[in-house]
mmCIF file of N, CA, C and O in Angstrom:
data_model
loop_
_atom_site.group_PDB
_atom_site.id
_atom_site.type_symbol
_atom_site.label_atom_id
_atom_site.label_comp_id
_atom_site.label_asym_id
_atom_site.label_seq_id
_atom_site.Cartn_x
_atom_site.Cartn_y
_atom_site.Cartn_z
ATOM 1 N N MET A 1 0.811 -1.178 0.002
ATOM 2 C CA MET A 1 0.001 0.002 0.011
ATOM 3 C C MET A 1 0.926 1.256 -0.033
ATOM 4 O O MET A 1 0.366 2.323 -0.313
ATOM 5 N N LYS A 2 2.176 1.094 0.413
ATOM 6 C CA LYS A 2 3.054 2.301 0.451
ATOM 7 C C LYS A 2 3.202 2.836 -0.962
ATOM 8 O O LYS A 2 3.223 4.071 -1.205
ATOM 9 N N GLY A 3 3.322 1.924 -1.946
ATOM 10 C CA GLY A 3 3.554 2.384 -3.343
ATOM 11 C C GLY A 3 2.316 3.053 -3.932
ATOM 12 O O GLY A 3 2.514 3.865 -4.883
ATOM 13 N N PHE A 4 1.153 2.720 -3.456
ATOM 14 C CA PHE A 4 -0.049 3.337 -4.041
ATOM 15 C C PHE A 4 -0.100 4.876 -3.792
ATOM 16 O O PHE A 4 -0.451 5.590 -4.633
ATOM 17 N N GLY A 5 0.269 5.279 -2.575
ATOM 18 C CA GLY A 5 0.339 6.737 -2.278
ATOM 19 C C GLY A 5 1.341 7.439 -3.177
ATOM 20 O O GLY A 5 1.113 8.553 -3.638
ATOM 21 N N THR A 6 2.466 6.779 -3.448
ATOM 22 C CA THR A 6 3.540 7.379 -4.274
ATOM 23 C C THR A 6 3.000 7.468 -5.673
ATOM 24 O O THR A 6 3.219 8.494 -6.353
ATOM 25 N N VAL A 7 2.236 6.445 -6.161
ATOM 26 C CA VAL A 7 1.718 6.549 -7.514
ATOM 27 C C VAL A 7 0.690 7.702 -7.638
ATOM 28 O O VAL A 7 0.674 8.415 -8.582
ATOM 29 N N ILE A 8 -0.175 7.869 -6.601
ATOM 30 C CA ILE A 8 -1.075 8.964 -6.596
ATOM 31 C C ILE A 8 -0.449 10.270 -6.588
ATOM 32 O O ILE A 8 -0.830 11.179 -7.349
ATOM 33 N N ILE A 9 0.567 10.434 -5.808
ATOM 34 C CA ILE A 9 1.290 11.691 -5.802
ATOM 35 C C ILE A 9 1.995 11.997 -7.143
ATOM 36 O O ILE A 9 1.935 13.123 -7.578
ATOM 37 N N LEU A 10 2.638 10.955 -7.666
ATOM 38 C CA LEU A 10 3.302 11.158 -9.003
ATOM 39 C C LEU A 10 2.241 11.489 -10.055
ATOM 40 O O LEU A 10 2.550 12.369 -10.944
ATOM 41 N N PHE A 11 1.142 10.800 -10.068
ATOM 42 C CA PHE A 11 0.040 11.146 -11.042
ATOM 43 C C PHE A 11 -0.333 12.611 -10.852
ATOM 44 O O PHE A 11 -0.576 13.311 -11.847
ATOM 45 N N PHE A 12 -0.581 13.084 -9.624
ATOM 46 C CA PHE A 12 -0.960 14.398 -9.372
ATOM 47 C C PHE A 12 0.079 15.457 -9.829
ATOM 48 O O PHE A 12 -0.182 16.461 -10.432
ATOM 49 N N LEU A 13 1.398 15.149 -9.617
ATOM 50 C CA LEU A 13 2.465 15.998 -9.981
ATOM 51 C C LEU A 13 2.570 16.082 -11.530
ATOM 52 O O LEU A 13 2.829 17.076 -12.144
ATOM 53 N N ILE A 14 2.361 14.941 -12.260
ATOM 54 C CA ILE A 14 2.329 14.917 -13.723
ATOM 55 C C ILE A 14 1.185 15.757 -14.221
ATOM 56 O O ILE A 14 1.357 16.575 -15.154
ATOM 57 N N LEU A 15 0.031 15.669 -13.592
ATOM 58 C CA LEU A 15 -1.133 16.474 -13.994
ATOM 59 C C LEU A 15 -0.815 17.978 -13.743
ATOM 60 O O LEU A 15 -1.197 18.796 -14.638
ATOM 61 N N VAL A 16 -0.249 18.359 -12.679
ATOM 62 C CA VAL A 16 0.092 19.720 -12.398
ATOM 63 C C VAL A 16 1.118 20.233 -13.389
ATOM 64 O O VAL A 16 0.968 21.273 -13.972
ATOM 65 N N ASN A 17 2.047 19.423 -13.763
ATOM 66 C CA ASN A 17 3.065 19.788 -14.761
ATOM 67 C C ASN A 17 2.370 19.992 -16.140
ATOM 68 O O ASN A 17 2.821 20.960 -16.854
ATOM 69 N N CYS A 18 1.447 19.163 -16.479
ATOM 70 C CA CYS A 18 0.709 19.341 -17.825
ATOM 71 C C CYS A 18 -0.020 20.622 -17.851
ATOM 72 O O CYS A 18 0.003 21.351 -18.835
ATOM 73 N N PHE A 19 -0.711 20.918 -16.684
ATOM 74 C CA PHE A 19 -1.458 22.231 -16.666
ATOM 75 C C PHE A 19 -0.482 23.421 -16.786
ATOM 76 O O PHE A 19 -0.735 24.375 -17.435
ATOM 77 N N PHE A 20 0.627 23.298 -16.018
ATOM 78 C CA PHE A 20 1.615 24.409 -16.071
ATOM 79 C C PHE A 20 2.217 24.633 -17.499
ATOM 80 O O PHE A 20 2.330 25.733 -17.973
ATOM 81 N N MET A 21 2.627 23.508 -18.126
ATOM 82 C CA MET A 21 3.170 23.675 -19.460
ATOM 83 C C MET A 21 2.121 24.049 -20.455
ATOM 84 O O MET A 21 2.423 24.866 -21.389
ATOM 85 N N GLY A 22 0.872 23.681 -20.222
ATOM 86 C CA GLY A 22 -0.224 24.151 -21.118
ATOM 87 C C GLY A 22 -0.415 25.650 -20.950
ATOM 88 O O GLY A 22 -0.637 26.390 -21.901
ATOM 89 N N PHE A 23 -0.270 26.176 -19.699
ATOM 90 C CA PHE A 23 -0.386 27.594 -19.469
ATOM 91 C C PHE A 23 0.783 28.364 -20.154
ATOM 92 O O PHE A 23 0.590 29.399 -20.782
ATOM 93 N N ILE A 24 1.979 27.809 -20.033
ATOM 94 C CA ILE A 24 3.125 28.477 -20.632
ATOM 95 C C ILE A 24 2.961 28.456 -22.195
ATOM 96 O O ILE A 24 3.223 29.489 -22.787
ATOM 97 N N TYR A 25 2.486 27.398 -22.732
ATOM 98 C CA TYR A 25 2.324 27.318 -24.166
ATOM 99 C C TYR A 25 1.209 28.295 -24.620
ATOM 100 O O TYR A 25 1.334 28.941 -25.668
ATOM 101 N N MET A 26 0.102 28.411 -23.800
ATOM 102 C CA MET A 26 -0.948 29.320 -24.195
ATOM 103 C C MET A 26 -0.405 30.775 -24.159
ATOM 104 O O MET A 26 -0.725 31.555 -25.081
ATOM 105 N N GLU A 27 0.370 31.111 -23.120
ATOM 106 C CA GLU A 27 0.895 32.467 -23.091
ATOM 107 C C GLU A 27 1.938 32.728 -24.197
ATOM 108 O O GLU A 27 1.880 33.878 -24.743
ATOM 109 N N MET A 28 2.728 31.762 -24.555
ATOM 110 C CA MET A 28 3.682 31.931 -25.628
ATOM 111 C C MET A 28 2.891 32.100 -26.953
ATOM 112 O O MET A 28 3.232 32.943 -27.835
ATOM 113 N N TYR A 29 1.826 31.357 -27.099
ATOM 114 C CA TYR A 29 0.955 31.467 -28.334
ATOM 115 C C TYR A 29 0.250 32.822 -28.449
ATOM 116 O O TYR A 29 0.329 33.470 -29.470
ATOM 117 N N GLU A 30 -0.316 33.307 -27.324
ATOM 118 C CA GLU A 30 -1.098 34.529 -27.359
ATOM 119 C C GLU A 30 -0.292 35.797 -27.328
ATOM 120 O O GLU A 30 -0.583 36.743 -27.903
ATOM 121 N N LEU A 31 0.912 35.739 -26.670
ATOM 122 C CA LEU A 31 1.753 36.912 -26.527
ATOM 123 C C LEU A 31 2.883 37.076 -27.529
ATOM 124 O O LEU A 31 3.425 38.169 -27.753
ATOM 125 N N ALA A 32 3.268 35.888 -28.121
ATOM 126 C CA ALA A 32 4.455 35.953 -29.054
ATOM 127 C C ALA A 32 4.093 35.518 -30.490
ATOM 128 O O ALA A 32 4.394 36.219 -31.424
ATOM 129 N N PHE A 33 3.491 34.344 -30.572
ATOM 130 C CA PHE A 33 3.268 33.761 -31.861
ATOM 131 C C PHE A 33 2.204 34.462 -32.704
ATOM 132 O O PHE A 33 2.373 34.752 -33.887
ATOM 133 N N THR A 34 1.023 34.585 -32.057
ATOM 134 C CA THR A 34 -0.081 35.245 -32.772
ATOM 135 C C THR A 34 0.178 36.671 -33.199
ATOM 136 O O THR A 34 -0.148 36.995 -34.335
ATOM 137 N N PRO A 35 0.722 37.475 -32.335
ATOM 138 C CA PRO A 35 1.055 38.866 -32.776
ATOM 139 C C PRO A 35 2.049 38.881 -33.950
ATOM 140 O O PRO A 35 1.981 39.708 -34.823
ATOM 141 N N MET A 36 2.988 37.912 -33.939
ATOM 142 C CA MET A 36 3.976 37.892 -35.024
ATOM 143 C C MET A 36 3.234 37.561 -36.342
ATOM 144 O O MET A 36 3.527 38.157 -37.357
ATOM 145 N N LEU A 37 2.305 36.579 -36.290
ATOM 146 C CA LEU A 37 1.572 36.210 -37.521
ATOM 147 C C LEU A 37 0.687 37.420 -37.911
ATOM 148 O O LEU A 37 0.543 37.666 -39.141
ATOM 149 N N ASN A 38 0.058 38.119 -37.018
ATOM 150 C CA ASN A 38 -0.732 39.196 -37.356
ATOM 151 C C ASN A 38 0.052 40.406 -37.951
ATOM 152 O O ASN A 38 -0.456 41.116 -38.783
ATOM 153 N N TYR A 39 1.322 40.531 -37.554
ATOM 154 C CA TYR A 39 2.179 41.561 -38.099
ATOM 155 C C TYR A 39 2.485 41.329 -39.538
ATOM 156 O O TYR A 39 2.457 42.232 -40.363
ATOM 157 N N PHE A 40 2.713 40.058 -39.940
ATOM 158 C CA PHE A 40 3.024 39.793 -41.338
ATOM 159 C C PHE A 40 1.778 39.679 -42.221
ATOM 160 O O PHE A 40 1.879 39.851 -43.410
ATOM 161 N N CYS A 41 0.610 39.492 -41.605
ATOM 162 C CA CYS A 41 -0.703 39.536 -42.295
ATOM 163 C C CYS A 41 -0.876 38.441 -43.395
ATOM 164 O O CYS A 41 -1.937 38.308 -43.863
ATOM 165 N N VAL A 42 0.205 37.824 -43.894
ATOM 166 C CA VAL A 42 0.032 36.778 -44.957
ATOM 167 C C VAL A 42 0.262 35.389 -44.434
ATOM 168 O O VAL A 42 0.089 34.457 -45.165
ATOM 169 N N ALA A 43 0.661 35.237 -43.208
ATOM 170 C CA ALA A 43 0.962 33.929 -42.660
ATOM 171 C C ALA A 43 -0.400 33.194 -42.357
ATOM 172 O O ALA A 43 -1.319 33.899 -41.873
ATOM 173 N N PRO A 44 -0.470 31.900 -42.535
ATOM 174 C CA PRO A 44 -1.721 31.212 -42.149
ATOM 175 C C PRO A 44 -1.887 31.173 -40.601
ATOM 176 O O PRO A 44 -0.895 31.160 -39.883
ATOM 177 N N GLN A 45 -3.107 31.180 -40.189
ATOM 178 C CA GLN A 45 -3.399 31.083 -38.742
ATOM 179 C C GLN A 45 -3.300 29.568 -38.400
ATOM 180 O O GLN A 45 -3.948 28.705 -38.865
ATOM 181 N N ILE A 46 -2.471 29.340 -37.404
ATOM 182 C CA ILE A 46 -2.248 27.980 -36.856
ATOM 183 C C ILE A 46 -3.032 27.841 -35.624
ATOM 184 O O ILE A 46 -2.903 28.636 -34.700
ATOM 185 N N PRO A 47 -3.869 26.827 -35.529
ATOM 186 C CA PRO A 47 -4.689 26.583 -34.323
ATOM 187 C C PRO A 47 -3.771 26.294 -33.097
ATOM 188 O O PRO A 47 -2.647 25.776 -33.218
ATOM 189 N N TYR A 48 -4.294 26.560 -31.947
ATOM 190 C CA TYR A 48 -3.522 26.411 -30.709
ATOM 191 C C TYR A 48 -3.122 24.937 -30.473
ATOM 192 O O TYR A 48 -2.022 24.612 -30.061
ATOM 193 N N GLY A 49 -4.009 24.013 -30.846
ATOM 194 C CA GLY A 49 -3.609 22.608 -30.627
ATOM 195 C C GLY A 49 -2.496 22.132 -31.424
ATOM 196 O O GLY A 49 -1.648 21.364 -30.997
ATOM 197 N N ILE A 50 -2.385 22.631 -32.715
ATOM 198 C CA ILE A 50 -1.374 22.256 -33.583
ATOM 199 C C ILE A 50 -0.062 22.837 -33.080
ATOM 200 O O ILE A 50 1.043 22.287 -33.112
ATOM 201 N N PHE A 51 -0.171 24.109 -32.571
ATOM 202 C CA PHE A 51 0.998 24.775 -31.949
ATOM 203 C C PHE A 51 1.597 23.998 -30.778
ATOM 204 O O PHE A 51 2.787 23.796 -30.706
ATOM 205 N N VAL A 52 0.736 23.503 -29.907
ATOM 206 C CA VAL A 52 1.167 22.711 -28.763
ATOM 207 C C VAL A 52 1.814 21.373 -29.177
ATOM 208 O O VAL A 52 2.811 20.994 -28.720
ATOM 209 N N LEU A 53 1.196 20.737 -30.206
ATOM 210 C CA LEU A 53 1.751 19.498 -30.649
ATOM 211 C C LEU A 53 3.134 19.668 -31.345
ATOM 212 O O LEU A 53 4.025 18.926 -31.146
ATOM 213 N N PHE A 54 3.225 20.783 -32.044
ATOM 214 C CA PHE A 54 4.532 21.108 -32.687
ATOM 215 C C PHE A 54 5.565 21.334 -31.622
ATOM 216 O O PHE A 54 6.735 20.865 -31.720
ATOM 217 N N ASN A 55 5.214 22.076 -30.587
ATOM 218 C CA ASN A 55 6.221 22.267 -29.449
ATOM 219 C C ASN A 55 6.524 20.995 -28.771
ATOM 220 O O ASN A 55 7.712 20.764 -28.327
ATOM 221 N N CYS A 56 5.590 20.080 -28.592
ATOM 222 C CA CYS A 56 5.858 18.770 -27.965
ATOM 223 C C CYS A 56 6.817 17.959 -28.798
ATOM 224 O O CYS A 56 7.755 17.319 -28.287
ATOM 225 N N LEU A 57 6.652 18.047 -30.135
ATOM 226 C CA LEU A 57 7.625 17.344 -31.039
ATOM 227 C C LEU A 57 9.022 17.867 -30.954
ATOM 228 O O LEU A 57 9.959 17.188 -30.941
ATOM 229 N N ILE A 58 9.122 19.218 -30.869
ATOM 230 C CA ILE A 58 10.424 19.862 -30.752
ATOM 231 C C ILE A 58 11.050 19.455 -29.433
ATOM 232 O O ILE A 58 12.185 19.064 -29.381
ATOM 233 N N ALA A 59 10.274 19.427 -28.325
ATOM 234 C CA ALA A 59 10.867 19.000 -26.981
ATOM 235 C C ALA A 59 11.263 17.580 -27.030
ATOM 236 O O ALA A 59 12.296 17.162 -26.494
ATOM 237 N N LEU A 60 10.515 16.654 -27.693
ATOM 238 C CA LEU A 60 10.845 15.301 -27.792
ATOM 239 C C LEU A 60 12.129 15.125 -28.627
ATOM 240 O O LEU A 60 13.007 14.315 -28.235
ATOM 241 N N HIS A 61 12.257 15.861 -29.677
ATOM 242 C CA HIS A 61 13.433 15.754 -30.542
ATOM 243 C C HIS A 61 14.714 16.259 -29.736
ATOM 244 O O HIS A 61 15.811 15.616 -29.790
ATOM 245 N N ASN A 62 14.524 17.296 -28.999
ATOM 246 C CA ASN A 62 15.702 17.836 -28.194
ATOM 247 C C ASN A 62 16.102 16.949 -27.048
ATOM 248 O O ASN A 62 17.236 16.865 -26.680
ATOM 249 N N SER A 63 15.097 16.192 -26.502
ATOM 250 C CA SER A 63 15.444 15.340 -25.371
ATOM 251 C C SER A 63 16.118 14.051 -25.850
ATOM 252 O O SER A 63 16.803 13.466 -25.093
ATOM 253 N N SER A 64 15.901 13.669 -27.076
ATOM 254 C CA SER A 64 16.490 12.480 -27.612
ATOM 255 C C SER A 64 17.874 12.759 -28.249
ATOM 256 O O SER A 64 18.414 11.877 -28.753
ATOM 257 N N ASN A 65 18.320 14.000 -28.099
ATOM 258 C CA ASN A 65 19.601 14.428 -28.707
ATOM 259 C C ASN A 65 20.737 14.407 -27.638
ATOM 260 O O ASN A 65 21.575 15.258 -27.695
ATOM 261 N N ASP A 66 20.710 13.456 -26.746
ATOM 262 C CA ASP A 66 21.697 13.387 -25.699
ATOM 263 C C ASP A 66 22.930 12.573 -26.065
ATOM 264 O O ASP A 66 23.599 11.960 -25.162
ATOM 265 N N LYS A 67 23.254 12.493 -27.353
ATOM 266 C CA LYS A 67 24.367 11.658 -27.748
ATOM 267 C C LYS A 67 25.713 12.496 -27.854
ATOM 268 O O LYS A 67 26.613 12.096 -28.493
ATOM 269 N N GLU A 68 25.694 13.658 -27.223
ATOM 270 C CA GLU A 68 26.938 14.484 -27.219
ATOM 271 C C GLU A 68 27.971 13.908 -26.379
ATOM 272 O O GLU A 68 27.693 13.104 -25.447
ATOM 273 N N LYS A 69 29.218 14.232 -26.667
ATOM 274 C CA LYS A 69 30.343 13.719 -25.882
ATOM 275 C C LYS A 69 30.408 14.371 -24.587
ATOM 276 O O LYS A 69 30.368 15.577 -24.383
ATOM 277 N N LYS A 70 30.506 13.578 -23.556
ATOM 278 C CA LYS A 70 30.564 14.080 -22.121
ATOM 279 C C LYS A 70 32.048 14.173 -21.721
ATOM 280 O O LYS A 70 32.798 13.197 -21.982
ATOM 281 N N TYR A 71 32.423 15.220 -21.142
ATOM 282 C CA TYR A 71 33.783 15.438 -20.657
ATOM 283 C C TYR A 71 33.808 15.452 -19.121
ATOM 284 O O TYR A 71 32.877 15.945 -18.500
ATOM 285 N N THR A 72 34.844 14.820 -18.587
ATOM 286 C CA THR A 72 34.983 14.830 -17.166
ATOM 287 C C THR A 72 36.319 15.543 -16.870
ATOM 288 O O THR A 72 37.165 15.798 -17.781
ATOM 289 N N GLU A 73 36.638 15.824 -15.595
ATOM 290 C CA GLU A 73 37.831 16.419 -15.232
ATOM 291 C C GLU A 73 39.055 15.552 -15.490
ATOM 292 O O GLU A 73 40.157 16.103 -15.739
ATOM 293 N N LEU A 74 38.963 14.245 -15.456
ATOM 294 C CA LEU A 74 40.023 13.368 -15.696
ATOM 295 C C LEU A 74 40.355 13.092 -17.114
ATOM 296 O O LEU A 74 41.317 12.453 -17.489
ATOM 297 N N ASN A 75 39.460 13.527 -18.051
ATOM 298 C CA ASN A 75 39.626 13.313 -19.461
ATOM 299 C C ASN A 75 40.675 14.184 -19.943
ATOM 300 O O ASN A 75 40.720 15.430 -19.657
ATOM 301 N N ALA A 76 41.627 13.790 -20.803
ATOM 302 C CA ALA A 76 42.690 14.557 -21.389
ATOM 303 C C ALA A 76 42.178 15.706 -22.286
ATOM 304 O O ALA A 76 42.712 16.801 -22.403
ATOM 305 N N GLU A 77 41.064 15.478 -22.969
ATOM 306 C CA GLU A 77 40.464 16.524 -23.826
ATOM 307 C C GLU A 77 39.772 17.598 -23.089
ATOM 308 O O GLU A 77 39.583 18.703 -23.690
ATOM 309 N N PHE A 78 39.507 17.454 -21.885
ATOM 310 C CA PHE A 78 38.926 18.486 -20.995
ATOM 311 C C PHE A 78 39.874 19.588 -20.791
ATOM 312 O O PHE A 78 39.676 20.706 -20.813
#
């Protein structure tokens, strides 16, 4: 039963994180992306859901890009 409380807390934290990231994406869409599109007047209007999915794909691509060379203090190239 100890693990069940941990699962509930983790689920709650994941839910809070989703709401927080949705709020950040909404503000970025409303305050940065939409005014830029309105300034150019010829760009197509992208729906909010597509904008969020595009940002999720970018985040997924950046998180899978961890194949860079890691240096430590004992490494001669450092």
